[in-house]
PDB file of C-alpha atoms and ligand atoms in Angstrom:
ATOM      1  CA  MET M  25      51.548 -39.246  10.717  1.00 95.00           C
ATOM      2  CA  ILE M  26      54.310 -38.112   8.395  1.00 98.00           C
ATOM      3  CA  LEU M  27      54.704 -34.342   8.579  1.00 98.00           C
ATOM      4  CA  ILE M  28      55.473 -32.826   5.185  1.00 98.00           C
ATOM      5  CA  LYS M  29      57.703 -29.749   5.256  1.00 98.00           C
ATOM      6  CA  ASN M  30      57.131 -26.693   3.087  1.00 98.00           C
ATOM      7  CA  ASP M  31      59.932 -24.750   1.400  1.00 98.00           C
ATOM      8  CA  MET M  32      60.395 -22.401   4.336  1.00 98.00           C
ATOM      9  CA  GLU M  33      60.654 -25.256   6.807  1.00 98.00           C
ATOM     10  CA  ILE M  34      63.180 -26.996   4.597  1.00 98.00           C
ATOM     11  CA  GLU M  35      65.233 -23.810   4.510  1.00 98.00           C
ATOM     12  CA  TYR M  36      65.178 -23.739   8.330  1.00 98.00           C
ATOM     13  CA  MET M  37      66.258 -27.374   8.358  1.00 98.00           C
ATOM     14  CA  ARG M  38      69.112 -26.583   5.943  1.00 98.00           C
ATOM     15  CA  GLN M  39      70.380 -24.082   8.497  1.00 98.00           C
ATOM     16  CA  ALA M  40      70.075 -26.526  11.403  1.00 98.00           C
ATOM     17  CA  GLY M  41      71.651 -29.248   9.286  1.00 98.00           C
ATOM     18  CA  LYS M  42      74.593 -27.023   8.395  1.00 98.00           C
ATOM     19  CA  VAL M  43      75.371 -26.536  12.094  1.00 98.00           C
ATOM     20  CA  VAL M  44      75.404 -30.323  12.566  1.00 98.00           C
ATOM     21  CA  GLY M  45      77.553 -30.974   9.492  1.00 98.00           C
ATOM     22  CA  ASP M  46      80.007 -28.257  10.469  1.00 98.00           C
ATOM     23  CA  THR M  47      80.212 -29.580  14.042  1.00 98.00           C
ATOM     24  CA  LEU M  48      81.136 -33.037  12.766  1.00 98.00           C
ATOM     25  CA  ALA M  49      83.744 -31.533  10.430  1.00 98.00           C
ATOM     26  CA  LYS M  50      85.200 -29.620  13.386  1.00 98.00           C
ATOM     27  CA  LEU M  51      85.367 -32.815  15.458  1.00 98.00           C
ATOM     28  CA  GLN M  52      87.103 -34.679  12.643  1.00 98.00           C
ATOM     29  CA  GLU M  53      89.874 -32.049  12.750  1.00 98.00           C
ATOM     30  CA  VAL M  54      90.574 -32.578  16.446  1.00 98.00           C
ATOM     31  CA  ILE M  55      90.229 -36.353  16.752  1.00 98.00           C
ATOM     32  CA  LYS M  56      93.610 -37.868  17.516  1.00 98.00           C
ATOM     33  CA  PRO M  57      95.141 -40.338  19.980  1.00 98.00           C
ATOM     34  CA  GLY M  58      95.090 -38.930  23.523  1.00 98.00           C
ATOM     35  CA  ILE M  59      91.920 -36.867  23.272  1.00 98.00           C
ATOM     36  CA  THR M  60      89.014 -37.963  25.475  1.00 98.00           C
ATOM     37  CA  THR M  61      85.417 -38.349  24.396  1.00 98.00           C
ATOM     38  CA  ALA M  62      84.516 -35.725  27.049  1.00 98.00           C
ATOM     39  CA  ASP M  63      86.888 -33.294  25.273  1.00 98.00           C
ATOM     40  CA  LEU M  64      85.004 -33.927  22.028  1.00 98.00           C
ATOM     41  CA  ASP M  65      81.675 -33.351  23.748  1.00 98.00           C
ATOM     42  CA  LYS M  66      82.855 -30.005  25.126  1.00 98.00           C
ATOM     43  CA  ILE M  67      84.164 -28.888  21.732  1.00 98.00           C
ATOM     44  CA  ALA M  68      80.859 -29.848  20.089  1.00 98.00           C
ATOM     45  CA  GLU M  69      78.743 -28.139  22.738  1.00 98.00           C
ATOM     46  CA  GLU M  70      80.685 -24.884  22.451  1.00 98.00           C
ATOM     47  CA  PHE M  71      80.681 -24.995  18.647  1.00 98.00           C
ATOM     48  CA  ILE M  72      76.914 -25.542  18.494  1.00 98.00           C
ATOM     49  CA  ALA M  73      76.286 -22.720  20.986  1.00 98.00           C
ATOM     50  CA  LYS M  74      78.513 -20.332  19.031  1.00 98.00           C
ATOM     51  CA  ARG M  75      76.293 -20.932  16.024  1.00 98.00           C
ATOM     52  CA  GLY M  76      73.200 -19.956  18.018  1.00 98.00           C
ATOM     53  CA  ALA M  77      71.854 -23.514  18.110  1.00 98.00           C
ATOM     54  CA  LYS M  78      71.238 -26.031  20.886  1.00 98.00           C
ATOM     55  CA  PRO M  79      72.360 -29.660  21.043  1.00 98.00           C
ATOM     56  CA  SER M  80      69.332 -31.872  20.397  1.00 98.00           C
ATOM     57  CA  PHE M  81      70.636 -34.747  22.501  1.00 97.00           C
ATOM     58  CA  LYS M  82      71.424 -32.990  25.790  1.00 96.00           C
ATOM     59  CA  GLY M  83      68.718 -33.966  28.243  1.00 95.00           C
ATOM     60  CA  TYR M  84      66.864 -36.045  25.621  1.00 95.00           C
ATOM     61  CA  HIS M  85      65.282 -38.773  27.783  1.00 95.00           C
ATOM     62  CA  GLY M  86      67.953 -37.769  30.291  1.00 95.00           C
ATOM     63  CA  PHE M  87      70.974 -38.191  27.987  1.00 97.00           C
ATOM     64  CA  PRO M  88      73.802 -36.399  29.804  1.00 97.00           C
ATOM     65  CA  ALA M  89      75.867 -35.003  26.905  1.00 98.00           C
ATOM     66  CA  SER M  90      75.686 -33.043  23.642  1.00 98.00           C
ATOM     67  CA  ILE M  91      76.935 -35.801  21.342  1.00 98.00           C
ATOM     68  CA  CYS M  92      77.047 -39.594  21.388  1.00 98.00           C
ATOM     69  CA  THR M  93      80.530 -41.084  21.189  1.00 98.00           C
ATOM     70  CA  SER M  94      80.670 -44.810  20.419  1.00 98.00           C
ATOM     71  CA  VAL M  95      84.111 -46.414  20.192  1.00 98.00           C
ATOM     72  CA  ASN M  96      85.046 -49.628  18.316  1.00 98.00           C
ATOM     73  CA  SER M  97      82.426 -52.288  19.169  1.00 98.00           C
ATOM     74  CA  GLU M  98      80.041 -49.654  20.520  1.00 98.00           C
ATOM     75  CA  VAL M  99      77.280 -49.064  17.969  1.00 98.00           C
ATOM     76  CA  VAL M 100      75.384 -45.949  19.101  1.00 98.00           C
ATOM     77  CA  HIS M 101      74.489 -43.893  22.186  1.00 98.00           C
ATOM     78  CA  GLY M 102      77.934 -43.993  23.816  1.00 98.00           C
ATOM     79  CA  ILE M 103      78.262 -41.445  26.619  1.00 98.00           C
ATOM     80  CA  PRO M 104      81.263 -39.103  26.467  1.00 98.00           C
ATOM     81  CA  SER M 105      83.635 -39.586  29.388  1.00 98.00           C
ATOM     82  CA  LYS M 106      86.865 -38.023  30.615  1.00 98.00           C
ATOM     83  CA  ASP M 107      88.072 -41.559  31.265  1.00 98.00           C
ATOM     84  CA  ARG M 108      87.672 -42.642  27.641  1.00 98.00           C
ATOM     85  CA  VAL M 109      90.981 -41.752  26.028  1.00 98.00           C
ATOM     86  CA  LEU M 110      91.113 -42.455  22.300  1.00 98.00           C
ATOM     87  CA  GLN M 111      93.959 -44.718  21.192  1.00 98.00           C
ATOM     88  CA  GLU M 112      95.759 -45.045  17.882  1.00 98.00           C
ATOM     89  CA  GLY M 113      93.811 -47.538  15.777  1.00 98.00           C
ATOM     90  CA  ASP M 114      90.409 -46.907  17.390  1.00 98.00           C
ATOM     91  CA  ILE M 115      87.356 -45.958  15.383  1.00 98.00           C
ATOM     92  CA  ILE M 116      84.797 -43.595  16.877  1.00 98.00           C
ATOM     93  CA  SER M 117      81.225 -43.020  15.783  1.00 98.00           C
ATOM     94  CA  ILE M 118      79.961 -39.559  16.633  1.00 98.00           C
ATOM     95  CA  ASP M 119      76.265 -38.794  16.460  1.00 98.00           C
ATOM     96  CA  CYS M 120      75.324 -35.117  16.618  1.00 98.00           C
ATOM     97  CA  GLY M 121      72.021 -33.284  16.633  1.00 98.00           C
ATOM     98  CA  ALA M 122      71.264 -29.570  16.804  1.00 98.00           C
ATOM     99  CA  ILE M 123      68.111 -27.513  16.947  1.00 98.00           C
ATOM    100  CA  LEU M 124      67.910 -24.114  15.261  1.00 98.00           C
ATOM    101  CA  ASN M 125      64.802 -22.097  14.337  1.00 95.00           C
ATOM    102  CA  GLY M 126      62.761 -24.812  16.031  1.00 98.00           C
ATOM    103  CA  TYR M 127      63.994 -27.556  13.663  1.00 98.00           C
ATOM    104  CA  HIS M 128      66.456 -30.380  14.188  1.00 98.00           C
ATOM    105  CA  GLY M 129      69.350 -31.672  12.163  1.00 98.00           C
ATOM    106  CA  ASP M 130      70.784 -35.135  12.915  1.00 98.00           C
ATOM    107  CA  ALA M 131      73.895 -36.776  11.492  1.00 98.00           C
ATOM    108  CA  ALA M 132      76.611 -39.275  12.377  1.00 98.00           C
ATOM    109  CA  ARG M 133      80.035 -40.256  11.101  1.00 98.00           C
ATOM    110  CA  THR M 134      82.601 -42.866  12.045  1.00 98.00           C
ATOM    111  CA  PHE M 135      86.125 -41.461  12.197  1.00 98.00           C
ATOM    112  CA  ALA M 136      89.561 -43.082  12.344  1.00 98.00           C
ATOM    113  CA  VAL M 137      91.826 -42.324  15.299  1.00 98.00           C
ATOM    114  CA  GLY M 138      95.314 -42.136  13.787  1.00 98.00           C
ATOM    115  CA  ASN M 139      96.158 -45.139  11.620  1.00 98.00           C
ATOM    116  CA  ILE M 140      93.539 -47.857  11.589  1.00 98.00           C
ATOM    117  CA  SER M 141      93.423 -51.384  10.181  1.00 98.00           C
ATOM    118  CA  LYS M 142      92.390 -52.017   6.571  1.00 98.00           C
ATOM    119  CA  GLU M 143      89.460 -53.956   7.990  1.00 98.00           C
ATOM    120  CA  ALA M 144      88.200 -50.966   9.997  1.00 98.00           C
ATOM    121  CA  GLU M 145      88.740 -48.632   7.068  1.00 98.00           C
ATOM    122  CA  GLN M 146      86.656 -50.812   4.764  1.00 98.00           C
ATOM    123  CA  LEU M 147      83.868 -51.031   7.345  1.00 98.00           C
ATOM    124  CA  ILE M 148      83.705 -47.234   7.572  1.00 98.00           C
ATOM    125  CA  ASN M 149      83.697 -46.842   3.796  1.00 98.00           C
ATOM    126  CA  VAL M 150      81.039 -49.479   3.172  1.00 98.00           C
ATOM    127  CA  THR M 151      78.784 -47.959   5.846  1.00 98.00           C
ATOM    128  CA  ARG M 152      79.037 -44.537   4.216  1.00 98.00           C
ATOM    129  CA  GLU M 153      78.512 -45.959   0.732  1.00 98.00           C
ATOM    130  CA  GLY M 154      75.504 -47.887   2.039  1.00 98.00           C
ATOM    131  CA  PHE M 155      73.905 -44.577   2.954  1.00 98.00           C
ATOM    132  CA  PHE M 156      74.496 -43.250  -0.576  1.00 98.00           C
ATOM    133  CA  LYS M 157      73.063 -46.435  -2.108  1.00 98.00           C
ATOM    134  CA  GLY M 158      70.022 -45.795   0.053  1.00 98.00           C
ATOM    135  CA  ILE M 159      69.445 -42.213  -0.995  1.00 98.00           C
ATOM    136  CA  GLU M 160      69.686 -43.173  -4.657  1.00 98.00           C
ATOM    137  CA  LYS M 161      66.195 -44.524  -3.971  1.00 98.00           C
ATOM    138  CA  ALA M 162      64.989 -41.474  -2.014  1.00 98.00           C
ATOM    139  CA  ILE M 163      63.018 -40.313  -5.017  1.00 98.00           C
ATOM    140  CA  VAL M 164      59.469 -38.978  -5.186  1.00 98.00           C
ATOM    141  CA  GLY M 165      57.163 -41.846  -6.110  1.00 98.00           C
ATOM    142  CA  ASN M 166      59.335 -44.641  -4.691  1.00 98.00           C
ATOM    143  CA  ARG M 167      58.374 -46.483  -1.519  1.00 98.00           C
ATOM    144  CA  LEU M 168      60.140 -46.022   1.785  1.00 98.00           C
ATOM    145  CA  THR M 169      61.616 -49.524   1.942  1.00 98.00           C
ATOM    146  CA  ASP M 170      63.220 -49.098  -1.468  1.00 98.00           C
ATOM    147  CA  ILE M 171      65.766 -47.082   0.532  1.00 98.00           C
ATOM    148  CA  SER M 172      66.023 -49.783   3.212  1.00 98.00           C
ATOM    149  CA  HIS M 173      66.523 -52.614   0.755  1.00 98.00           C
ATOM    150  CA  SER M 174      69.153 -50.774  -1.244  1.00 98.00           C
ATOM    151  CA  ILE M 175      71.245 -50.163   1.889  1.00 98.00           C
ATOM    152  CA  GLN M 176      70.962 -53.774   3.032  1.00 98.00           C
ATOM    153  CA  MET M 177      71.872 -55.278  -0.347  1.00 98.00           C
ATOM    154  CA  TYR M 178      74.994 -53.162  -0.638  1.00 98.00           C
ATOM    155  CA  VAL M 179      76.248 -53.652   2.923  1.00 98.00           C
ATOM    156  CA  GLU M 180      75.551 -57.389   3.114  1.00 98.00           C
ATOM    157  CA  GLY M 181      77.408 -57.822  -0.173  1.00 98.00           C
ATOM    158  CA  PHE M 182      80.582 -57.250   1.869  1.00 98.00           C
ATOM    159  CA  GLY M 183      79.624 -59.882   4.445  1.00 98.00           C
ATOM    160  CA  TYR M 184      78.735 -57.270   7.048  1.00 98.00           C
ATOM    161  CA  SER M 185      75.475 -57.138   8.955  1.00 98.00           C
ATOM    162  CA  ILE M 186      72.919 -54.390   9.439  1.00 98.00           C
ATOM    163  CA  VAL M 187      71.789 -53.546  12.967  1.00 98.00           C
ATOM    164  CA  ARG M 188      68.052 -54.310  13.273  1.00 98.00           C
ATOM    165  CA  ASP M 189      67.161 -52.869  16.674  1.00 98.00           C
ATOM    166  CA  TYR M 190      67.806 -49.231  15.723  1.00 98.00           C
ATOM    167  CA  VAL M 191      66.583 -47.469  12.590  1.00 98.00           C
ATOM    168  CA  GLY M 192      66.384 -44.080  10.902  1.00 98.00           C
ATOM    169  CA  HIS M 193      63.419 -41.740  11.261  1.00 98.00           C
ATOM    170  CA  GLY M 194      61.509 -38.745  10.070  1.00 98.00           C
ATOM    171  CA  ILE M 195      62.790 -35.460  11.505  1.00 98.00           C
ATOM    172  CA  GLY M 196      61.572 -31.891  11.825  1.00 98.00           C
ATOM    173  CA  ARG M 197      60.285 -30.002  14.852  1.00 98.00           C
ATOM    174  CA  ASP M 198      60.855 -33.274  16.699  1.00 98.00           C
ATOM    175  CA  MET M 199      64.094 -35.162  16.408  1.00 97.00           C
ATOM    176  CA  HIS M 200      62.222 -38.417  15.949  1.00 98.00           C
ATOM    177  CA  GLU M 201      59.112 -38.235  13.781  1.00 98.00           C
ATOM    178  CA  ALA M 202      57.299 -40.814  11.670  1.00 98.00           C
ATOM    179  CA  PRO M 203      58.124 -42.823   9.673  1.00 98.00           C
ATOM    180  CA  GLU M 204      60.722 -45.274  10.955  1.00 98.00           C
ATOM    181  CA  VAL M 205      63.367 -45.858   8.293  1.00 98.00           C
ATOM    182  CA  PRO M 206      64.849 -49.365   8.610  1.00 98.00           C
ATOM    183  CA  ASN M 207      68.175 -50.118   6.954  1.00 98.00           C
ATOM    184  CA  PHE M 208      66.967 -53.568   5.869  1.00 98.00           C
ATOM    185  CA  GLY M 209      63.895 -55.219   4.434  1.00 98.00           C
ATOM    186  CA  ARG M 210      62.057 -55.995   1.237  1.00 98.00           C
ATOM    187  CA  PRO M 211      61.598 -53.201  -1.295  1.00 98.00           C
ATOM    188  CA  GLY M 212      58.309 -51.657  -2.412  1.00 98.00           C
ATOM    189  CA  ARG M 213      56.684 -51.271   0.993  1.00 98.00           C
ATOM    190  CA  GLY M 214      55.810 -48.500   3.375  1.00 98.00           C
ATOM    191  CA  PRO M 215      54.614 -45.026   2.503  1.00 98.00           C
ATOM    192  CA  LYS M 216      55.132 -43.487  -0.916  1.00 98.00           C
ATOM    193  CA  LEU M 217      57.909 -40.904  -0.851  1.00 98.00           C
ATOM    194  CA  THR M 218      56.627 -37.412  -1.513  1.00 98.00           C
ATOM    195  CA  LYS M 219      58.128 -33.947  -1.848  1.00 98.00           C
ATOM    196  CA  GLY M 220      58.775 -32.364   1.534  1.00 98.00           C
ATOM    197  CA  MET M 221      59.466 -35.530   3.506  1.00 98.00           C
ATOM    198  CA  VAL M 222      62.608 -35.177   5.595  1.00 98.00           C
ATOM    199  CA  LEU M 223      64.286 -38.358   6.789  1.00 98.00           C
ATOM    200  CA  ALA M 224      67.325 -39.160   8.915  1.00 98.00           C
ATOM    201  CA  ILE M 225      68.817 -42.143   7.089  1.00 98.00           C
ATOM    202  CA  GLU M 226      71.403 -43.920   9.192  1.00 98.00           C
ATOM    203  CA  PRO M 227      72.888 -47.343   8.519  1.00 98.00           C
ATOM    204  CA  MET M 228      74.590 -48.965  11.530  1.00 98.00           C
ATOM    205  CA  VAL M 229      76.832 -51.763  10.308  1.00 98.00           C
ATOM    206  CA  ASN M 230      78.673 -54.524  12.190  1.00 98.00           C
ATOM    207  CA  ILE M 231      81.570 -56.605  10.911  1.00 98.00           C
ATOM    208  CA  GLY M 232      80.138 -59.600  12.799  1.00 98.00           C
ATOM    209  CA  ALA M 233      76.604 -60.490  13.825  1.00 98.00           C
ATOM    210  CA  TYR M 234      73.768 -57.979  13.737  1.00 98.00           C
ATOM    211  CA  GLN M 235      72.764 -58.537  17.373  1.00 98.00           C
ATOM    212  CA  VAL M 236      73.436 -55.766  19.859  1.00 98.00           C
ATOM    213  CA  PHE M 237      72.937 -55.215  23.583  1.00 98.00           C
ATOM    214  CA  VAL M 238      72.546 -52.237  25.902  1.00 98.00           C
ATOM    215  CA  GLU M 239      75.309 -51.795  28.468  1.00 97.00           C
ATOM    216  CA  ASP M 240      74.717 -51.375  32.208  1.00 97.00           C
ATOM    217  CA  ASN M 241      74.721 -47.562  31.894  1.00 96.00           C
ATOM    218  CA  GLU M 242      71.380 -48.048  30.051  1.00 96.00           C
ATOM    219  CA  TRP M 243      72.569 -46.018  27.046  1.00 98.00           C
ATOM    220  CA  THR M 244      75.573 -47.434  25.247  1.00 98.00           C
ATOM    221  CA  VAL M 245      74.679 -50.029  22.625  1.00 98.00           C
ATOM    222  CA  GLY M 246      77.408 -52.553  21.785  1.00 98.00           C
ATOM    223  CA  THR M 247      77.755 -55.471  19.371  1.00 98.00           C
ATOM    224  CA  SER M 248      76.921 -58.811  20.987  1.00 98.00           C
ATOM    225  CA  ASP M 249      80.069 -60.457  19.595  1.00 98.00           C
ATOM    226  CA  ASN M 250      82.355 -57.474  20.290  1.00 98.00           C
ATOM    227  CA  SER M 251      82.954 -56.926  16.555  1.00 98.00           C
ATOM    228  CA  LEU M 252      83.586 -53.426  15.199  1.00 98.00           C
ATOM    229  CA  SER M 253      80.627 -51.255  14.251  1.00 98.00           C
ATOM    230  CA  ALA M 254      80.247 -48.114  12.125  1.00 99.00           C
ATOM    231  CA  HIS M 255      77.481 -45.533  11.688  1.00 98.00           C
ATOM    232  CA  TYR M 256      76.771 -42.994   8.958  1.00 98.00           C
ATOM    233  CA  GLU M 257      73.782 -40.681   9.032  1.00 98.00           C
ATOM    234  CA  ASN M 258      72.471 -37.584   7.316  1.00 98.00           C
ATOM    235  CA  THR M 259      69.248 -35.639   7.403  1.00 98.00           C
ATOM    236  CA  VAL M 260      67.842 -35.831   3.870  1.00 98.00           C
ATOM    237  CA  ALA M 261      65.039 -33.803   2.279  1.00 98.00           C
ATOM    238  CA  ILE M 262      63.109 -35.455  -0.533  1.00 98.00           C
ATOM    239  CA  LEU M 263      62.564 -32.800  -3.182  1.00 98.00           C
ATOM    240  CA  GLU M 264      61.178 -32.705  -6.708  1.00 97.00           C
ATOM    241  CA  ASN M 265      64.617 -32.957  -8.267  1.00 96.00           C
ATOM    242  CA  GLY M 266      65.862 -35.675  -5.946  1.00 97.00           C
ATOM    243  CA  PRO M 267      67.223 -35.965  -2.425  1.00 98.00           C
ATOM    244  CA  GLU M 268      69.098 -33.103  -0.788  1.00 98.00           C
ATOM    245  CA  ILE M 269      71.489 -33.876   2.072  1.00 98.00           C
ATOM    246  CA  LEU M 270      71.036 -31.166   4.702  1.00 98.00           C
ATOM    247  CA  THR M 271      73.846 -32.153   7.075  1.00 98.00           C
ATOM    248  CA  LEU M 272      76.970 -32.360   4.933  1.00 94.00           C
ATOM    249  CA  GLY M 273      78.619 -29.274   6.431  1.00 79.00           C
ATOM    250  CA  GLN M 274      82.068 -28.061   5.435  1.00 69.00           C
TER     251      GLN M 274
HETATM  252 MG1   MG K  23      71.779 -39.283  14.913  1.00 64.75          MG
HETATM  253 MG1   MG K  24      68.999 -40.198  13.882  1.00 64.75          MG
END
């Protein structure tokens, strides 16, 4: 069942979303060669706590950290580690969730570590733009997969592939609510979009094939062909006057 949020709930979610967006902005400032993914996790955890919120991911199905850090060919769910030292030219996808007032915010970005290749830069940009192509369709009266199709058409136009095994989701009091929000598929299907739906829309894009696998640690998802992958996610409220992104931050 899709839980529709009223104005007060959406205001709570704005506040949770702001913590997430601000945390990601903070991390972007400190990402540089030599920092470890465990350092980033600690910075995020402290930042979220200072804002009176809690990390959504810590302990979620046993996940051991506050953020997911996925480097280069890692797609999602990378576990921060003191042994993972970021190198010039890496790209890192950071997924962050926070709960405040009983509501979650969820967002992800892929960041450059120092100077990166033109190829990596384009992947990051296309993944982000794919999200924005998607939310152009996040309009009351459209169907859910209008969003999905719009993302896929844009991203595949660059020869990239969309990850199939992981999708976006509804979000609210639970981090993962109905409906699932695929980043691919035919338009005009799924539930009708209505005012008060809140969706985490999150294209995961590979330079190579769309297939992925789960590493031996049972969390980290990597591309099957070792190609680079990028992720861009925001929590989006569907409102009368169009979509509102709740996790942009400053
Ligand atoms: Mg996320
Ligand atoms: Mg999500």
